[in-house]
mmCIF file of C-alpha atoms in Angstrom:
data_model
loop_
_atom_site.group_PDB
_atom_site.id
_atom_site.type_symbol
_atom_site.label_atom_id
_atom_site.label_comp_id
_atom_site.label_asym_id
_atom_site.label_seq_id
_atom_site.Cartn_x
_atom_site.Cartn_y
_atom_site.Cartn_z
ATOM 1 C CA MET A 1 157.781 124.511 137.988
ATOM 2 C CA LYS A 2 159.605 125.164 134.697
ATOM 3 C CA ASP A 3 159.918 122.879 131.699
ATOM 4 C CA ALA A 4 163.626 122.337 132.418
ATOM 5 C CA GLY A 5 163.122 121.879 136.166
ATOM 6 C CA PHE A 6 161.966 123.692 139.249
ATOM 7 C CA MET A 7 163.305 125.228 142.457
ATOM 8 C CA LEU A 8 162.276 124.186 145.969
ATOM 9 C CA ILE A 9 162.440 126.482 149.001
ATOM 10 C CA ILE A 10 161.270 125.234 152.384
ATOM 11 C CA SER A 11 161.281 127.036 155.713
ATOM 12 C CA ASP A 12 160.102 126.503 159.260
ATOM 13 C CA LEU A 13 160.374 130.262 159.980
ATOM 14 C CA LYS A 14 163.730 129.622 161.731
ATOM 15 C CA LYS A 15 165.725 127.936 159.028
ATOM 16 C CA SER A 16 165.277 127.585 155.300
ATOM 17 C CA TRP A 17 166.328 124.942 152.753
ATOM 18 C CA LYS A 18 166.696 125.245 149.029
ATOM 19 C CA LYS A 19 167.194 122.986 145.982
ATOM 20 C CA THR A 20 166.969 123.321 142.207
ATOM 21 C CA VAL A 21 165.663 120.146 140.613
ATOM 22 C CA GLU A 22 166.881 119.592 137.042
ATOM 23 C CA ALA A 23 165.028 117.873 134.216
ATOM 24 C CA ASP A 24 167.221 114.742 134.281
ATOM 25 C CA GLU A 25 166.462 114.293 137.973
ATOM 26 C CA ILE A 26 162.733 114.640 137.248
ATOM 27 C CA GLU A 27 162.991 111.973 134.534
ATOM 28 C CA LYS A 28 164.909 109.695 136.881
ATOM 29 C CA MET A 29 162.203 110.027 139.558
ATOM 30 C CA ARG A 30 159.445 109.460 136.974
ATOM 31 C CA LYS A 31 160.953 106.178 135.858
ATOM 32 C CA GLN A 32 160.597 104.894 139.392
ATOM 33 C CA THR A 33 156.801 105.201 138.952
ATOM 34 C CA THR A 34 154.408 103.763 136.352
ATOM 35 C CA LEU A 35 153.144 107.192 135.208
ATOM 36 C CA SER A 36 153.678 108.816 131.851
ATOM 37 C CA LYS A 37 155.672 112.039 131.530
ATOM 38 C CA LEU A 38 152.565 114.200 131.311
ATOM 39 C CA GLN A 39 150.812 112.404 134.160
ATOM 40 C CA TYR A 40 153.931 112.692 136.318
ATOM 41 C CA GLU A 41 154.333 116.442 135.709
ATOM 42 C CA ILE A 42 150.652 117.081 136.483
ATOM 43 C CA SER A 43 150.765 115.023 139.678
ATOM 44 C CA LEU A 44 154.011 116.632 140.875
ATOM 45 C CA ASN A 45 152.749 120.143 140.152
ATOM 46 C CA MET A 46 149.532 119.488 142.066
ATOM 47 C CA ALA A 47 151.446 118.028 145.015
ATOM 48 C CA LEU A 48 153.705 121.116 145.297
ATOM 49 C CA THR A 49 151.202 123.914 144.553
ATOM 50 C CA SER A 50 147.835 122.741 145.890
ATOM 51 C CA SER A 51 146.479 121.460 149.151
ATOM 52 C CA ASN A 52 145.024 118.110 148.206
ATOM 53 C CA ASP A 53 144.380 115.125 150.431
ATOM 54 C CA GLU A 54 145.512 112.872 147.627
ATOM 55 C CA TYR A 55 149.148 113.938 148.064
ATOM 56 C CA PHE A 56 151.406 113.793 151.118
ATOM 57 C CA ILE A 57 154.627 115.803 151.668
ATOM 58 C CA GLU A 58 157.163 114.783 154.299
ATOM 59 C CA PHE A 59 160.258 116.817 155.185
ATOM 60 C CA ASN A 60 162.920 115.668 157.619
ATOM 61 C CA THR A 61 164.774 118.636 159.094
ATOM 62 C CA LYS A 62 167.625 116.458 160.371
ATOM 63 C CA ASN A 63 168.823 115.232 156.993
ATOM 64 C CA ALA A 64 166.907 117.889 154.943
ATOM 65 C CA THR A 65 165.152 115.220 152.823
ATOM 66 C CA LEU A 66 161.877 115.912 151.051
ATOM 67 C CA ILE A 67 159.579 112.995 150.087
ATOM 68 C CA ILE A 68 156.355 113.367 148.073
ATOM 69 C CA ARG A 69 153.841 110.507 147.960
ATOM 70 C CA LYS A 70 150.534 109.989 146.133
ATOM 71 C CA LYS A 71 147.645 108.029 147.556
ATOM 72 C CA LEU A 72 146.135 105.363 145.376
ATOM 73 C CA MET A 73 142.588 104.058 145.366
ATOM 74 C CA ASP A 74 143.319 102.019 148.451
ATOM 75 C CA ASP A 75 144.106 104.168 151.495
ATOM 76 C CA ASP A 76 146.919 101.866 152.533
ATOM 77 C CA MET A 77 148.687 102.040 149.188
ATOM 78 C CA LYS A 78 150.877 105.049 148.318
ATOM 79 C CA ILE A 79 153.467 105.605 145.617
ATOM 80 C CA ARG A 80 156.564 107.790 145.914
ATOM 81 C CA LEU A 81 156.497 110.558 143.356
ATOM 82 C CA ALA A 82 159.693 112.370 144.279
ATOM 83 C CA GLU A 83 162.539 112.471 146.763
ATOM 84 C CA ALA A 84 165.078 115.285 147.041
ATOM 85 C CA LYS A 85 167.850 116.339 149.429
ATOM 86 C CA LEU A 86 167.880 120.086 150.110
ATOM 87 C CA LYS A 87 170.631 122.386 151.377
ATOM 88 C CA GLU A 88 170.264 124.871 154.167
ATOM 89 C CA THR A 89 170.187 128.531 153.118
ATOM 90 C CA ASP A 90 169.760 132.005 154.619
ATOM 91 C CA ILE A 91 166.320 132.882 155.964
ATOM 92 C CA GLU A 92 166.470 136.265 154.231
ATOM 93 C CA GLU A 93 166.814 134.541 150.886
ATOM 94 C CA PHE A 94 163.746 132.539 151.728
ATOM 95 C CA SER A 95 161.844 135.718 152.644
ATOM 96 C CA HIS A 96 162.963 137.421 149.429
ATOM 97 C CA ALA A 97 161.986 134.411 147.323
ATOM 98 C CA THR A 98 158.670 134.147 149.102
ATOM 99 C CA CYS A 99 157.894 137.820 148.490
ATOM 100 C CA ASN A 100 158.807 137.512 144.820
ATOM 101 C CA TYR A 101 156.649 134.430 144.506
ATOM 102 C CA ALA A 102 153.761 136.221 146.214
ATOM 103 C CA LEU A 103 154.096 139.247 143.918
ATOM 104 C CA VAL A 104 154.261 137.122 140.786
ATOM 105 C CA THR A 105 151.340 135.030 141.938
ATOM 106 C CA THR A 106 149.320 138.143 142.769
ATOM 107 C CA ALA A 107 150.017 139.686 139.375
ATOM 108 C CA THR A 108 149.096 136.440 137.683
ATOM 109 C CA LEU A 109 145.892 136.221 139.659
ATOM 110 C CA LYS A 110 145.051 139.841 138.816
ATOM 111 C CA GLU A 111 145.481 139.104 135.132
ATOM 112 C CA LYS A 112 143.320 136.058 135.506
ATOM 113 C CA ILE A 113 140.697 138.100 137.358
ATOM 114 C CA LYS A 114 140.699 140.772 134.633
ATOM 115 C CA SER A 115 140.423 138.113 131.988
ATOM 116 C CA LEU A 116 137.567 136.485 133.864
ATOM 117 C CA GLU A 117 135.829 139.843 134.259
ATOM 118 C CA ARG A 118 136.123 140.476 130.531
ATOM 119 C CA GLU A 119 134.772 137.012 129.862
ATOM 120 C CA LYS A 120 131.981 137.695 132.316
ATOM 121 C CA LYS A 121 131.030 140.946 130.564
ATOM 122 C CA ASN A 122 131.137 139.237 127.203
ATOM 123 C CA ALA A 123 129.026 136.433 128.600
ATOM 124 C CA GLU A 124 126.530 138.939 130.028
ATOM 125 C CA ASN A 125 126.346 140.799 126.711
ATOM 126 C CA ASN A 126 125.921 137.546 124.870
ATOM 127 C CA ASN A 127 123.296 136.543 127.387
ATOM 128 C CA GLU A 128 121.376 139.775 126.813
ATOM 129 C CA LYS A 129 121.609 139.344 123.051
ATOM 130 C CA LEU A 130 120.543 135.742 123.303
ATOM 131 C CA THR A 131 117.680 136.768 125.587
ATOM 132 C CA GLU A 132 116.495 139.319 123.028
ATOM 133 C CA VAL A 133 116.862 136.786 120.239
ATOM 134 C CA LEU A 134 114.967 134.272 122.343
ATOM 135 C CA LYS A 135 112.159 136.767 122.955
ATOM 136 C CA GLU A 136 111.962 137.567 119.251
ATOM 137 C CA ALA A 137 112.016 133.886 118.403
ATOM 138 C CA THR A 138 109.318 133.208 120.987
ATOM 139 C CA GLU A 139 107.126 136.006 119.621
ATOM 140 C CA ALA A 140 107.706 134.820 116.067
ATOM 141 C CA LYS A 141 106.890 131.285 117.144
ATOM 142 C CA LEU A 142 103.666 132.417 118.816
ATOM 143 C CA ASN A 143 102.681 134.502 115.788
ATOM 144 C CA LEU A 144 103.451 131.607 113.490
ATOM 145 C CA GLU A 145 101.451 129.250 115.680
ATOM 146 C CA ASN A 146 98.512 131.674 115.684
ATOM 147 C CA ASP A 147 98.687 132.057 111.905
ATOM 148 C CA LEU A 148 98.907 128.317 111.419
ATOM 149 C CA TYR A 149 96.054 127.800 113.863
ATOM 150 C CA GLN A 150 93.865 130.312 112.043
ATOM 151 C CA LYS A 151 94.691 128.722 108.697
ATOM 152 C CA PHE A 152 94.023 125.311 110.155
ATOM 153 C CA LEU A 153 90.666 126.483 111.506
ATOM 154 C CA ALA A 154 89.761 127.957 108.130
ATOM 155 C CA VAL A 155 90.685 124.743 106.331
ATOM 156 C CA LEU A 156 88.893 122.665 108.960
ATOM 157 C CA ASN A 157 85.719 124.745 108.725
ATOM 158 C CA ALA A 158 85.828 124.549 104.935
ATOM 159 C CA LYS A 159 86.196 120.784 105.140
ATOM 160 C CA LYS A 160 83.308 120.586 107.596
ATOM 161 C CA ARG A 161 81.105 122.673 105.317
ATOM 162 C CA LYS A 162 82.049 120.511 102.367
ATOM 163 C CA ILE A 163 81.285 117.368 104.361
ATOM 164 C CA ARG A 164 77.904 118.784 105.439
ATOM 165 C CA GLU A 165 77.102 119.710 101.848
ATOM 166 C CA LEU A 166 78.042 116.224 100.696
ATOM 167 C CA GLU A 167 75.979 114.665 103.482
ATOM 168 C CA ASP A 168 73.006 116.876 102.604
ATOM 169 C CA GLY A 169 73.415 115.993 98.944
ATOM 170 C CA LEU A 170 73.590 112.309 99.758
ATOM 171 C CA GLY A 171 70.508 112.623 101.975
ATOM 172 C CA GLU A 172 68.558 114.404 99.258
ATOM 173 C CA SER A 173 69.631 111.924 96.595
ATOM 174 C CA SER A 174 68.742 109.008 98.845
ATOM 175 C CA SER A 175 65.348 110.536 99.655
ATOM 176 C CA ILE A 176 64.712 111.179 95.960
ATOM 177 C CA SER A 177 65.731 107.638 95.093
ATOM 178 C CA ASN A 178 63.476 106.330 97.858
ATOM 179 C CA LYS A 179 60.592 108.427 96.563
ATOM 180 C CA ASP A 180 61.216 107.211 93.018
ATOM 181 C CA SER A 181 61.377 103.614 94.184
ATOM 182 C CA ASN A 182 58.160 104.097 96.175
ATOM 183 C CA LYS A 183 56.513 105.633 93.146
ATOM 184 C CA ASP A 184 57.642 102.739 90.985
ATOM 185 C CA GLU A 185 56.360 100.248 93.544
ATOM 186 C CA ARG A 186 53.043 102.080 93.772
ATOM 187 C CA ALA A 187 52.833 102.240 90.002
ATOM 188 C CA THR A 188 53.425 98.511 89.702
ATOM 189 C CA GLU A 189 50.869 97.862 92.421
ATOM 190 C CA GLU A 190 48.377 100.128 90.686
ATOM 191 C CA ASP A 191 49.043 98.345 87.412
ATOM 192 C CA ASP A 192 48.415 94.989 89.067
ATOM 193 C CA ILE A 193 45.330 96.073 91.061
ATOM 194 C CA PRO A 194 42.321 97.071 88.910
ATOM 195 C CA THR A 195 40.918 100.510 89.438
ATOM 196 C CA GLU A 196 37.398 101.219 90.626
ATOM 197 C CA ASP A 197 36.253 102.261 87.165
ATOM 198 C CA GLU A 198 37.659 99.152 85.603
ATOM 199 C CA SER A 199 36.122 96.949 88.303
ATOM 200 C CA THR A 200 32.780 98.651 88.007
ATOM 201 C CA VAL A 201 32.963 98.378 84.277
ATOM 202 C CA LYS A 202 33.880 94.739 84.534
ATOM 203 C CA GLU A 203 31.158 94.153 87.086
ATOM 204 C CA ASP A 204 28.614 96.234 85.241
ATOM 205 C CA THR A 205 29.244 94.880 81.797
ATOM 206 C CA PRO A 206 27.601 91.504 82.344
ATOM 207 C CA LYS A 207 24.661 93.123 84.112
ATOM 208 C CA LYS A 208 24.253 95.529 81.298
ATOM 209 C CA ALA A 209 24.496 92.653 78.928
ATOM 210 C CA LYS A 210 21.837 90.826 80.888
ATOM 211 C CA VAL A 211 19.716 93.904 81.037
ATOM 212 C CA VAL A 212 20.145 94.387 77.384
ATOM 213 C CA THR A 213 19.212 90.808 76.667
ATOM 214 C CA ARG A 214 16.179 91.092 78.947
ATOM 215 C CA ASN A 215 15.202 94.278 77.288
ATOM 216 C CA ARG A 216 15.633 92.581 74.010
ATOM 217 C CA LYS A 217 13.419 89.703 75.191
ATOM 218 C CA ILE A 218 10.886 92.127 76.507
ATOM 219 C CA LYS A 219 10.976 93.949 73.286
ATOM 220 C CA LYS A 220 10.493 90.683 71.467
ATOM 221 C CA LYS A 221 7.539 89.859 73.677
ATOM 222 C CA ASP A 222 6.139 93.260 73.140
ATOM 223 C CA THR A 223 6.515 92.845 69.474
ATOM 224 C CA LYS A 224 4.805 89.519 69.653
ATOM 225 C CA GLU A 225 1.974 90.937 71.687
ATOM 226 C CA LEU A 226 1.748 93.832 69.411
ATOM 227 C CA SER A 227 1.703 91.535 66.533
ATOM 228 C CA VAL A 228 -0.854 89.324 68.193
ATOM 229 C CA THR A 229 -3.165 92.046 69.413
ATOM 230 C CA PRO A 230 -4.888 92.608 66.103
ATOM 231 C CA SER A 231 -5.818 88.976 65.849
ATOM 232 C CA ILE A 232 -7.022 89.057 69.443
ATOM 233 C CA LYS A 233 -9.222 92.034 68.746
ATOM 234 C CA LYS A 234 -10.670 90.301 65.740
ATOM 235 C CA THR A 235 -11.337 87.112 67.602
ATOM 236 C CA ARG A 236 -12.589 88.668 70.838
ATOM 237 C CA THR A 237 -15.097 91.062 69.422
ATOM 238 C CA PRO A 238 -17.722 88.428 68.543
ATOM 239 C CA SER A 239 -17.385 86.837 71.904
ATOM 240 C CA LEU A 240 -17.937 90.158 73.531
ATOM 241 C CA ARG A 241 -20.940 90.711 71.432
ATOM 242 C CA ARG A 242 -22.247 87.310 72.324
ATOM 243 C CA SER A 243 -21.679 87.974 75.968
ATOM 244 C CA LEU A 244 -23.432 91.267 75.678
ATOM 245 C CA ARG A 245 -26.272 89.598 73.886
ATOM 246 C CA SER A 246 -26.503 86.899 76.470
ATOM 247 C CA LYS A 247 -26.396 89.512 79.189
ATOM 248 C CA SER A 248 -29.118 91.467 77.537
ATOM 249 C CA SER A 249 -31.262 88.374 77.017
ATOM 250 C CA SER A 250 -30.772 87.370 80.582
ATOM 251 C CA GLN A 251 -31.686 90.834 81.644
ATOM 252 C CA ASN A 252 -34.800 90.698 79.588
ATOM 253 C CA GLU A 253 -35.745 87.429 81.098
ATOM 254 C CA GLU A 254 -35.280 88.799 84.551
ATOM 255 C CA ASP A 255 -37.402 91.753 83.716
ATOM 256 C CA LEU A 256 -40.128 89.471 82.449
ATOM 257 C CA ILE A 257 -40.024 87.410 85.548
ATOM 258 C CA ASN A 258 -40.253 90.474 87.644
ATOM 259 C CA ASP A 259 -43.245 91.657 85.690
ATOM 260 C CA MET A 260 -44.964 88.402 86.280
#
């Protein structure tokens, strides 16, 4: 199908029919539909060159009329894309045209195949390059992850050590503060509670005072006695003499009585 029109050749292997459809005829047939120019050309090209269940081609050999229809969404609804009246031609012309069409189509397909093969090779090369790049990226990613993990472990261990040091320092400071507070409490308690020496001193002081006073009294008595003793000696000596005299007189009397 050309931009200015296209040529139709139909054969039943006994007879052949031919028609060249011009651009004005194509535009006239398009106006009978609701399709745009581009949509109409695409639909008509697909109907003539591809086997698609969406399109139906009917050819009446009696009047040599070709009708092309397109199926809509509903199976019962079809629109007429084109209608053309062909003229009978020689079968050899049909064979010649068919061979030319086959050769052109084959050459076109070969070019397409070569182009696809080149694209395939390029795609394979690109795939290999991308695979290598992906491997390198994967290795770099793994190395980076390992490095980051090692750095993270180092930082984490350092943080843990720092936390342990802080905890140990807090524990020591708290224990020291507790010891200081206990010492202060004990010191206050010791200040409030008298010691054994102080209690013994306090308890012993009055006794000592009493003992001292008693000793003083005793000393006073002794002094009195000592002071009195001379007078007693002076006074008692005559009495002793008298008693001795009386004893001696009584003894003499007893002796006299015994002699008698």
